Amino acid sequence: MQILHNISLKPFNTFGLEATAKHFVSVDTVAALQKVLSLPNYPEKFILGGGSNMLLTKNMNALVIHVNIKGISVVSEDENTVKIKANAGENWHDFVLWCLNNDYGGLENLSLIPGNVGTAPIQNIGAYGIELKDNFVSCEALEIATNKIKTFHKADCRFDYRNSVFKQEAKGQFIICSVTFQLTKNTHQLHTNYGAISDQLAETGIENPTIQDVSKAVIAIRQSKLPDPKEIGNSGSFFKNPVISIKAYNQLKSVFPDAPGYIISDLEVKVPAGWLIEKAGFKGKRFDTYGVHKKQALVLVNYGNAKGSDILKLAELIQLTVKRLFHIDIEAEVNIL
Ligand code: EPU
């Protein structure tokens, strides 16, 4: 374990933005993490996972702690279920593939989501009708104030759409070290009713899909509309889909009859932010080094050498324009630093 100084964070964020960490350390065990937390010289600390959900707008003076704790193990199993514990530094998609290689089902719809296992619960990652919470059992997290491990069971995490206790009351207080999931072993429950998945499976002529087929379908859909961060820097959905009242939705429909919406309760409708941004004229818009992805308006991209502050200005312009045109607030999903 070595504290490094003036380290570029470019390889550590999927937006590929340049920013420097004044101090940087990578830890690969919980013990090393505890040791770093007890260092007196660095009062300000920043926890870095897969770097897939952040927009770096400036250099960081804090000690950046890169959580690189690896390892996957079977905790327990019975006839049809298995509990798997994955350490925080495992790459999310590699972990999903590991599960699929072992024929463990439940995470296939979450294939190809960037980021690491340890940061996945913070925003309750979700895609194609499944959220992390659906297979989550518990996680172990180090409390920064006490340097002690605490176990969070599902109810403690208060999971919601792109939200959890780790983004609310417990924000900045814990470092997730491992996550335990419950998965299926042979009788898998497939979730293929999300439109794009059934279309994709039908297109490939698969009638009785396996969990591996569902994963392949999800990968194909994601690759067809989401940019690969290795090629074009991005952070997935930059904004959350706003939830508005039925009344506000009806008003929106009276002006824009084609406005899509998904009813989520008696009172509320979720509107795709991608539609609002596209309708506001931003889809595919390029400002030299950065812009809005041409196939999915919810994704802001760095074409190379963009500044985080430029992307932030674009995000603010989008928010203002959407507000002016539709009277709807859209909130950033990524952490702006
Ligand atoms: N739409 C447009 N224009 C666009 C994009 C979307 O009109 O440019 C409209 C269309 O009506 C489309 C609808 O939005 O039918 C929904 O689009 P899509 O299925 O692509 O999903 P999304 O709401 O844009 C959410 C997640 C994604 C996740 C997909 C699939 C959020 C913020 N985003 O996107 O998550 O992959 O559903 O489940 O909830 C991520 O978080 O990084 C991410 C990619």
Short mmCIF file of N, CA and C in Angstrom, two decimals, residues 187-324:
data_model
loop_
_atom_site.label_atom_id
_atom_site.label_comp_id
_atom_site.label_asym_id
_atom_site.label_seq_id
_atom_site.Cartn_x
_atom_site.Cartn_y
_atom_site.Cartn_z
N THR A 187 -33.67 -23.71 -11.67
CA THR A 187 -34.97 -23.19 -12.13
C THR A 187 -34.88 -21.68 -12.16
N HIS A 188 -34.49 -21.16 -13.31
CA HIS A 188 -34.30 -19.72 -13.41
C HIS A 188 -35.59 -19.00 -13.75
N GLN A 189 -35.71 -17.79 -13.24
CA GLN A 189 -36.88 -16.98 -13.56
C GLN A 189 -36.45 -15.90 -14.54
N LEU A 190 -36.90 -16.03 -15.78
CA LEU A 190 -36.44 -15.07 -16.78
C LEU A 190 -37.32 -13.84 -16.79
N HIS A 191 -36.72 -12.70 -17.08
CA HIS A 191 -37.48 -11.44 -17.20
C HIS A 191 -37.26 -10.92 -18.61
N THR A 192 -38.14 -11.36 -19.48
CA THR A 192 -37.96 -10.99 -20.89
C THR A 192 -39.10 -10.11 -21.39
N ASN A 193 -39.95 -9.66 -20.46
CA ASN A 193 -41.12 -8.90 -20.94
C ASN A 193 -40.80 -7.45 -21.30
N TYR A 194 -39.60 -6.98 -20.93
CA TYR A 194 -39.20 -5.64 -21.33
C TYR A 194 -39.09 -5.66 -22.86
N GLY A 195 -39.89 -4.80 -23.51
CA GLY A 195 -40.06 -4.81 -24.97
C GLY A 195 -38.83 -5.17 -25.77
N ALA A 196 -37.76 -4.41 -25.55
CA ALA A 196 -36.58 -4.58 -26.39
C ALA A 196 -35.99 -5.98 -26.27
N ILE A 197 -36.12 -6.62 -25.10
CA ILE A 197 -35.52 -7.96 -24.93
C ILE A 197 -36.29 -8.99 -25.73
N SER A 198 -37.64 -8.94 -25.63
CA SER A 198 -38.40 -9.95 -26.38
C SER A 198 -38.21 -9.75 -27.89
N ASP A 199 -38.13 -8.48 -28.32
CA ASP A 199 -37.89 -8.22 -29.76
C ASP A 199 -36.53 -8.80 -30.18
N GLN A 200 -35.51 -8.55 -29.35
CA GLN A 200 -34.16 -9.00 -29.68
C GLN A 200 -34.10 -10.53 -29.75
N LEU A 201 -34.78 -11.20 -28.79
CA LEU A 201 -34.78 -12.67 -28.78
C LEU A 201 -35.52 -13.20 -30.01
N ALA A 202 -36.65 -12.54 -30.33
CA ALA A 202 -37.43 -12.98 -31.50
C ALA A 202 -36.59 -12.83 -32.77
N GLU A 203 -35.86 -11.72 -32.84
CA GLU A 203 -35.03 -11.44 -34.02
C GLU A 203 -33.98 -12.53 -34.22
N THR A 204 -33.46 -13.06 -33.11
CA THR A 204 -32.43 -14.10 -33.23
C THR A 204 -33.06 -15.50 -33.26
N GLY A 205 -34.38 -15.55 -33.28
CA GLY A 205 -35.09 -16.83 -33.44
C GLY A 205 -35.04 -17.73 -32.21
N ILE A 206 -34.80 -17.13 -31.02
CA ILE A 206 -34.71 -17.96 -29.80
C ILE A 206 -36.07 -18.04 -29.13
N GLU A 207 -36.60 -19.26 -29.01
CA GLU A 207 -37.94 -19.41 -28.42
C GLU A 207 -37.90 -19.71 -26.93
N ASN A 208 -36.97 -20.56 -26.53
CA ASN A 208 -36.84 -20.91 -25.10
C ASN A 208 -35.49 -20.42 -24.58
N PRO A 209 -35.42 -19.13 -24.28
CA PRO A 209 -34.10 -18.58 -23.94
C PRO A 209 -33.55 -19.08 -22.61
N THR A 210 -32.25 -19.16 -22.54
CA THR A 210 -31.54 -19.45 -21.29
C THR A 210 -31.13 -18.10 -20.69
N ILE A 211 -30.60 -18.14 -19.47
CA ILE A 211 -30.13 -16.88 -18.87
C ILE A 211 -28.98 -16.31 -19.71
N GLN A 212 -28.21 -17.20 -20.33
CA GLN A 212 -27.10 -16.73 -21.16
C GLN A 212 -27.64 -16.03 -22.41
N ASP A 213 -28.75 -16.55 -22.96
CA ASP A 213 -29.37 -15.90 -24.14
C ASP A 213 -29.88 -14.51 -23.76
N VAL A 214 -30.49 -14.41 -22.57
CA VAL A 214 -31.02 -13.12 -22.14
C VAL A 214 -29.87 -12.12 -22.00
N SER A 215 -28.77 -12.58 -21.41
CA SER A 215 -27.60 -11.71 -21.26
C SER A 215 -27.11 -11.24 -22.63
N LYS A 216 -27.03 -12.18 -23.58
CA LYS A 216 -26.56 -11.81 -24.92
C LYS A 216 -27.49 -10.79 -25.56
N ALA A 217 -28.81 -10.96 -25.35
CA ALA A 217 -29.78 -10.02 -25.91
C ALA A 217 -29.58 -8.63 -25.29
N VAL A 218 -29.39 -8.59 -23.97
CA VAL A 218 -29.19 -7.31 -23.28
C VAL A 218 -27.91 -6.64 -23.80
N ILE A 219 -26.86 -7.45 -23.96
CA ILE A 219 -25.59 -6.90 -24.44
C ILE A 219 -25.80 -6.30 -25.85
N ALA A 220 -26.53 -7.03 -26.69
CA ALA A 220 -26.75 -6.54 -28.07
C ALA A 220 -27.54 -5.23 -28.04
N ILE A 221 -28.56 -5.15 -27.18
CA ILE A 221 -29.38 -3.92 -27.11
C ILE A 221 -28.51 -2.76 -26.61
N ARG A 222 -27.77 -3.02 -25.54
CA ARG A 222 -26.95 -1.93 -24.97
C ARG A 222 -25.92 -1.45 -25.99
N GLN A 223 -25.28 -2.44 -26.69
CA GLN A 223 -24.25 -2.04 -27.66
C GLN A 223 -24.84 -1.27 -28.83
N SER A 224 -26.14 -1.52 -29.11
CA SER A 224 -26.73 -0.83 -30.26
C SER A 224 -27.08 0.62 -29.94
N LYS A 225 -27.26 0.95 -28.64
CA LYS A 225 -27.60 2.36 -28.40
C LYS A 225 -26.76 3.10 -27.36
N LEU A 226 -25.97 2.36 -26.61
CA LEU A 226 -25.16 3.04 -25.60
C LEU A 226 -23.69 3.02 -26.04
N PRO A 227 -23.00 4.15 -25.93
CA PRO A 227 -21.60 4.15 -26.37
C PRO A 227 -20.71 3.36 -25.41
N ASP A 228 -19.71 2.66 -25.95
CA ASP A 228 -18.75 1.92 -25.13
C ASP A 228 -17.75 2.92 -24.55
N PRO A 229 -17.68 3.01 -23.20
CA PRO A 229 -16.78 4.00 -22.60
C PRO A 229 -15.33 3.85 -23.04
N LYS A 230 -14.96 2.65 -23.52
CA LYS A 230 -13.57 2.48 -23.98
C LYS A 230 -13.36 3.25 -25.28
N GLU A 231 -14.45 3.46 -26.02
CA GLU A 231 -14.32 4.18 -27.29
C GLU A 231 -14.73 5.64 -27.17
N ILE A 232 -15.86 5.89 -26.51
CA ILE A 232 -16.34 7.28 -26.32
C ILE A 232 -16.64 7.45 -24.83
N GLY A 233 -15.92 8.35 -24.19
CA GLY A 233 -16.10 8.56 -22.75
C GLY A 233 -17.55 8.91 -22.40
N ASN A 234 -18.09 8.25 -21.40
CA ASN A 234 -19.46 8.56 -20.96
C ASN A 234 -19.71 7.92 -19.62
N SER A 235 -20.84 8.27 -19.05
CA SER A 235 -21.16 7.79 -17.72
C SER A 235 -22.56 7.17 -17.70
N GLY A 236 -22.95 6.55 -18.80
CA GLY A 236 -24.30 5.98 -18.90
C GLY A 236 -25.33 7.10 -18.86
N SER A 237 -26.48 6.80 -18.31
CA SER A 237 -27.53 7.83 -18.22
C SER A 237 -27.00 8.97 -17.36
N PHE A 238 -27.00 10.16 -17.91
CA PHE A 238 -26.51 11.31 -17.13
C PHE A 238 -27.59 11.81 -16.19
N PHE A 239 -28.86 11.68 -16.63
CA PHE A 239 -29.99 12.16 -15.82
C PHE A 239 -30.87 10.98 -15.39
N LYS A 240 -31.64 11.21 -14.34
CA LYS A 240 -32.65 10.23 -13.94
C LYS A 240 -33.92 10.51 -14.75
N ASN A 241 -34.74 9.52 -14.93
CA ASN A 241 -36.04 9.76 -15.54
C ASN A 241 -36.94 10.44 -14.50
N PRO A 242 -37.49 11.61 -14.80
CA PRO A 242 -38.27 12.31 -13.78
C PRO A 242 -39.62 11.64 -13.51
N VAL A 243 -40.01 11.70 -12.25
CA VAL A 243 -41.32 11.19 -11.86
C VAL A 243 -42.21 12.40 -11.61
N ILE A 244 -43.32 12.48 -12.33
CA ILE A 244 -44.20 13.65 -12.20
C ILE A 244 -45.62 13.20 -11.83
N SER A 245 -46.44 14.14 -11.41
CA SER A 245 -47.81 13.78 -11.04
C SER A 245 -48.62 13.45 -12.30
N ILE A 246 -49.69 12.68 -12.09
CA ILE A 246 -50.58 12.34 -13.21
C ILE A 246 -51.11 13.64 -13.83
N LYS A 247 -51.40 14.62 -12.97
CA LYS A 247 -51.94 15.90 -13.45
C LYS A 247 -50.92 16.58 -14.38
N ALA A 248 -49.66 16.62 -13.93
CA ALA A 248 -48.61 17.25 -14.75
C ALA A 248 -48.43 16.46 -16.04
N TYR A 249 -48.57 15.12 -15.96
CA TYR A 249 -48.40 14.30 -17.16
C TYR A 249 -49.52 14.58 -18.16
N ASN A 250 -50.76 14.72 -17.64
CA ASN A 250 -51.88 15.01 -18.53
C ASN A 250 -51.71 16.36 -19.21
N GLN A 251 -51.15 17.31 -18.47
CA GLN A 251 -50.88 18.64 -19.06
C GLN A 251 -49.84 18.51 -20.19
N LEU A 252 -48.81 17.69 -19.91
CA LEU A 252 -47.76 17.47 -20.91
C LEU A 252 -48.36 16.84 -22.17
N LYS A 253 -49.23 15.82 -21.95
CA LYS A 253 -49.87 15.12 -23.08
C LYS A 253 -50.78 16.04 -23.89
N SER A 254 -51.39 17.03 -23.21
CA SER A 254 -52.29 17.91 -23.95
C SER A 254 -51.51 18.77 -24.95
N VAL A 255 -50.25 19.04 -24.64
CA VAL A 255 -49.41 19.82 -25.58
C VAL A 255 -48.61 18.90 -26.49
N PHE A 256 -48.12 17.78 -25.93
CA PHE A 256 -47.31 16.84 -26.72
C PHE A 256 -47.97 15.45 -26.63
N PRO A 257 -48.94 15.17 -27.51
CA PRO A 257 -49.69 13.91 -27.39
C PRO A 257 -48.81 12.67 -27.47
N ASP A 258 -47.61 12.80 -28.05
CA ASP A 258 -46.74 11.62 -28.18
C ASP A 258 -45.83 11.40 -26.97
N ALA A 259 -46.00 12.19 -25.90
CA ALA A 259 -45.10 12.05 -24.75
C ALA A 259 -45.27 10.69 -24.07
N PRO A 260 -44.18 9.88 -24.05
CA PRO A 260 -44.30 8.58 -23.38
C PRO A 260 -44.31 8.73 -21.86
N GLY A 261 -44.89 7.76 -21.18
CA GLY A 261 -44.89 7.79 -19.71
C GLY A 261 -45.24 6.42 -19.18
N TYR A 262 -44.64 6.06 -18.05
CA TYR A 262 -44.91 4.76 -17.42
C TYR A 262 -45.55 5.03 -16.08
N ILE A 263 -46.80 4.56 -15.92
CA ILE A 263 -47.49 4.81 -14.65
C ILE A 263 -46.81 4.00 -13.56
N ILE A 264 -46.40 4.65 -12.48
CA ILE A 264 -45.73 3.90 -11.41
C ILE A 264 -46.55 3.83 -10.13
N SER A 265 -47.59 4.66 -10.02
CA SER A 265 -48.51 4.54 -8.88
C SER A 265 -49.80 5.26 -9.27
N ASP A 266 -50.75 5.31 -8.34
CA ASP A 266 -52.02 5.99 -8.62
C ASP A 266 -51.80 7.46 -8.92
N LEU A 267 -50.71 7.97 -8.43
CA LEU A 267 -50.49 9.42 -8.50
C LEU A 267 -49.36 9.85 -9.41
N GLU A 268 -48.50 8.90 -9.77
CA GLU A 268 -47.27 9.32 -10.45
C GLU A 268 -46.95 8.58 -11.75
N VAL A 269 -46.25 9.31 -12.62
CA VAL A 269 -45.85 8.78 -13.92
C VAL A 269 -44.36 9.08 -14.10
N LYS A 270 -43.63 8.07 -14.63
CA LYS A 270 -42.21 8.30 -14.93
C LYS A 270 -42.10 8.62 -16.42
N VAL A 271 -41.45 9.74 -16.72
CA VAL A 271 -41.32 10.17 -18.11
C VAL A 271 -39.86 9.97 -18.54
N PRO A 272 -39.61 9.35 -19.71
CA PRO A 272 -38.21 9.16 -20.10
C PRO A 272 -37.54 10.51 -20.37
N ALA A 273 -36.48 10.79 -19.59
CA ALA A 273 -35.74 12.04 -19.80
C ALA A 273 -35.16 12.09 -21.21
N GLY A 274 -34.83 10.89 -21.75
CA GLY A 274 -34.28 10.84 -23.11
C GLY A 274 -35.25 11.44 -24.12
N TRP A 275 -36.53 11.21 -23.92
CA TRP A 275 -37.54 11.77 -24.83
C TRP A 275 -37.57 13.29 -24.70
N LEU A 276 -37.56 13.78 -23.46
CA LEU A 276 -37.62 15.24 -23.23
C LEU A 276 -36.41 15.92 -23.86
N ILE A 277 -35.24 15.29 -23.68
CA ILE A 277 -33.99 15.90 -24.18
C ILE A 277 -33.97 15.87 -25.71
N GLU A 278 -34.45 14.75 -26.26
CA GLU A 278 -34.52 14.65 -27.73
C GLU A 278 -35.49 15.71 -28.28
N LYS A 279 -36.66 15.80 -27.65
CA LYS A 279 -37.68 16.76 -28.09
C LYS A 279 -37.17 18.20 -27.97
N ALA A 280 -36.28 18.42 -26.99
CA ALA A 280 -35.71 19.76 -26.81
C ALA A 280 -34.59 20.03 -27.83
N GLY A 281 -34.32 19.06 -28.69
CA GLY A 281 -33.40 19.28 -29.80
C GLY A 281 -31.94 18.97 -29.52
N PHE A 282 -31.65 18.29 -28.43
CA PHE A 282 -30.25 18.05 -28.07
C PHE A 282 -29.68 16.73 -28.57
N LYS A 283 -30.54 15.81 -28.97
CA LYS A 283 -30.01 14.48 -29.33
C LYS A 283 -28.97 14.60 -30.45
N GLY A 284 -27.81 14.01 -30.24
CA GLY A 284 -26.77 14.02 -31.27
C GLY A 284 -26.04 15.34 -31.41
N LYS A 285 -26.38 16.32 -30.61
CA LYS A 285 -25.74 17.63 -30.72
C LYS A 285 -24.29 17.53 -30.26
N ARG A 286 -23.39 18.06 -31.06
CA ARG A 286 -21.96 17.97 -30.71
C ARG A 286 -21.35 19.35 -30.58
N PHE A 287 -20.64 19.57 -29.49
CA PHE A 287 -19.93 20.82 -29.28
C PHE A 287 -18.43 20.50 -29.30
N ASP A 288 -17.90 20.29 -30.49
CA ASP A 288 -16.48 19.98 -30.66
C ASP A 288 -16.06 18.72 -29.88
N THR A 289 -15.63 18.87 -28.62
CA THR A 289 -15.08 17.71 -27.90
C THR A 289 -16.10 16.95 -27.06
N TYR A 290 -17.33 17.44 -26.97
CA TYR A 290 -18.33 16.77 -26.11
C TYR A 290 -19.72 16.97 -26.71
N GLY A 291 -20.68 16.24 -26.18
CA GLY A 291 -22.02 16.41 -26.72
C GLY A 291 -23.01 15.42 -26.15
N VAL A 292 -24.13 15.26 -26.87
CA VAL A 292 -25.20 14.35 -26.47
C VAL A 292 -25.17 13.18 -27.45
N HIS A 293 -25.18 11.98 -26.93
CA HIS A 293 -25.02 10.80 -27.79
C HIS A 293 -26.10 10.76 -28.88
N LYS A 294 -25.72 10.31 -30.06
CA LYS A 294 -26.67 10.38 -31.18
C LYS A 294 -27.77 9.31 -31.11
N LYS A 295 -27.51 8.23 -30.37
CA LYS A 295 -28.53 7.17 -30.33
C LYS A 295 -29.31 7.13 -29.02
N GLN A 296 -28.88 7.88 -28.00
CA GLN A 296 -29.59 7.86 -26.70
C GLN A 296 -29.33 9.22 -26.05
N ALA A 297 -30.38 10.04 -26.03
CA ALA A 297 -30.23 11.44 -25.59
C ALA A 297 -29.94 11.58 -24.10
N LEU A 298 -30.09 10.48 -23.36
CA LEU A 298 -29.86 10.52 -21.91
C LEU A 298 -28.36 10.46 -21.58
N VAL A 299 -27.56 10.20 -22.59
CA VAL A 299 -26.12 9.97 -22.37
C VAL A 299 -25.31 11.15 -22.91
N LEU A 300 -24.53 11.78 -22.04
CA LEU A 300 -23.61 12.83 -22.48
C LEU A 300 -22.26 12.18 -22.74
N VAL A 301 -21.54 12.69 -23.73
CA VAL A 301 -20.30 12.01 -24.11
C VAL A 301 -19.12 12.97 -24.21
N ASN A 302 -17.93 12.38 -24.00
CA ASN A 302 -16.66 13.08 -24.18
C ASN A 302 -16.00 12.47 -25.41
N TYR A 303 -15.91 13.27 -26.49
CA TYR A 303 -15.30 12.73 -27.71
C TYR A 303 -13.78 12.69 -27.61
N GLY A 304 -13.25 13.22 -26.51
CA GLY A 304 -11.79 13.24 -26.32
C GLY A 304 -11.38 14.64 -25.93
N ASN A 305 -10.65 14.75 -24.81
CA ASN A 305 -10.11 16.02 -24.32
C ASN A 305 -11.16 17.05 -23.93
N ALA A 306 -12.38 16.63 -23.67
CA ALA A 306 -13.37 17.58 -23.15
C ALA A 306 -13.04 17.90 -21.70
N LYS A 307 -13.56 19.03 -21.25
CA LYS A 307 -13.39 19.36 -19.82
C LYS A 307 -14.68 19.00 -19.10
N GLY A 308 -14.54 18.52 -17.87
CA GLY A 308 -15.73 18.19 -17.08
C GLY A 308 -16.62 19.40 -16.91
N SER A 309 -16.00 20.57 -16.77
CA SER A 309 -16.79 21.79 -16.56
C SER A 309 -17.63 22.12 -17.81
N ASP A 310 -17.12 21.78 -19.00
CA ASP A 310 -17.91 22.00 -20.23
C ASP A 310 -19.12 21.08 -20.25
N ILE A 311 -18.90 19.82 -19.86
CA ILE A 311 -20.01 18.86 -19.86
C ILE A 311 -21.05 19.29 -18.82
N LEU A 312 -20.57 19.82 -17.70
CA LEU A 312 -21.50 20.30 -16.67
C LEU A 312 -22.34 21.47 -17.23
N LYS A 313 -21.69 22.38 -17.97
CA LYS A 313 -22.44 23.51 -18.55
C LYS A 313 -23.50 23.00 -19.51
N LEU A 314 -23.15 21.99 -20.31
CA LEU A 314 -24.12 21.41 -21.24
C LEU A 314 -25.29 20.79 -20.47
N ALA A 315 -24.95 20.07 -19.39
CA ALA A 315 -26.01 19.43 -18.58
C ALA A 315 -26.96 20.50 -18.03
N GLU A 316 -26.39 21.62 -17.59
CA GLU A 316 -27.23 22.69 -17.02
C GLU A 316 -28.10 23.33 -18.10
N LEU A 317 -27.53 23.48 -19.29
CA LEU A 317 -28.31 24.04 -20.40
C LEU A 317 -29.48 23.12 -20.74
N ILE A 318 -29.21 21.81 -20.74
CA ILE A 318 -30.27 20.83 -21.02
C ILE A 318 -31.36 20.94 -19.94
N GLN A 319 -30.95 21.01 -18.69
CA GLN A 319 -31.94 21.09 -17.59
C GLN A 319 -32.81 22.33 -17.73
N LEU A 320 -32.17 23.46 -18.03
CA LEU A 320 -32.92 24.72 -18.16
C LEU A 320 -33.89 24.66 -19.33
N THR A 321 -33.41 24.09 -20.45
CA THR A 321 -34.25 24.04 -21.65
C THR A 321 -35.45 23.11 -21.42
N VAL A 322 -35.20 21.96 -20.79
CA VAL A 322 -36.29 21.02 -20.51
C VAL A 322 -37.31 21.68 -19.57
N LYS A 323 -36.80 22.41 -18.60
CA LYS A 323 -37.68 23.09 -17.64
C LYS A 323 -38.54 24.14 -18.37
N ARG A 324 -37.88 24.91 -19.24
CA ARG A 324 -38.59 25.98 -19.95
C ARG A 324 -39.66 25.40 -20.88
#
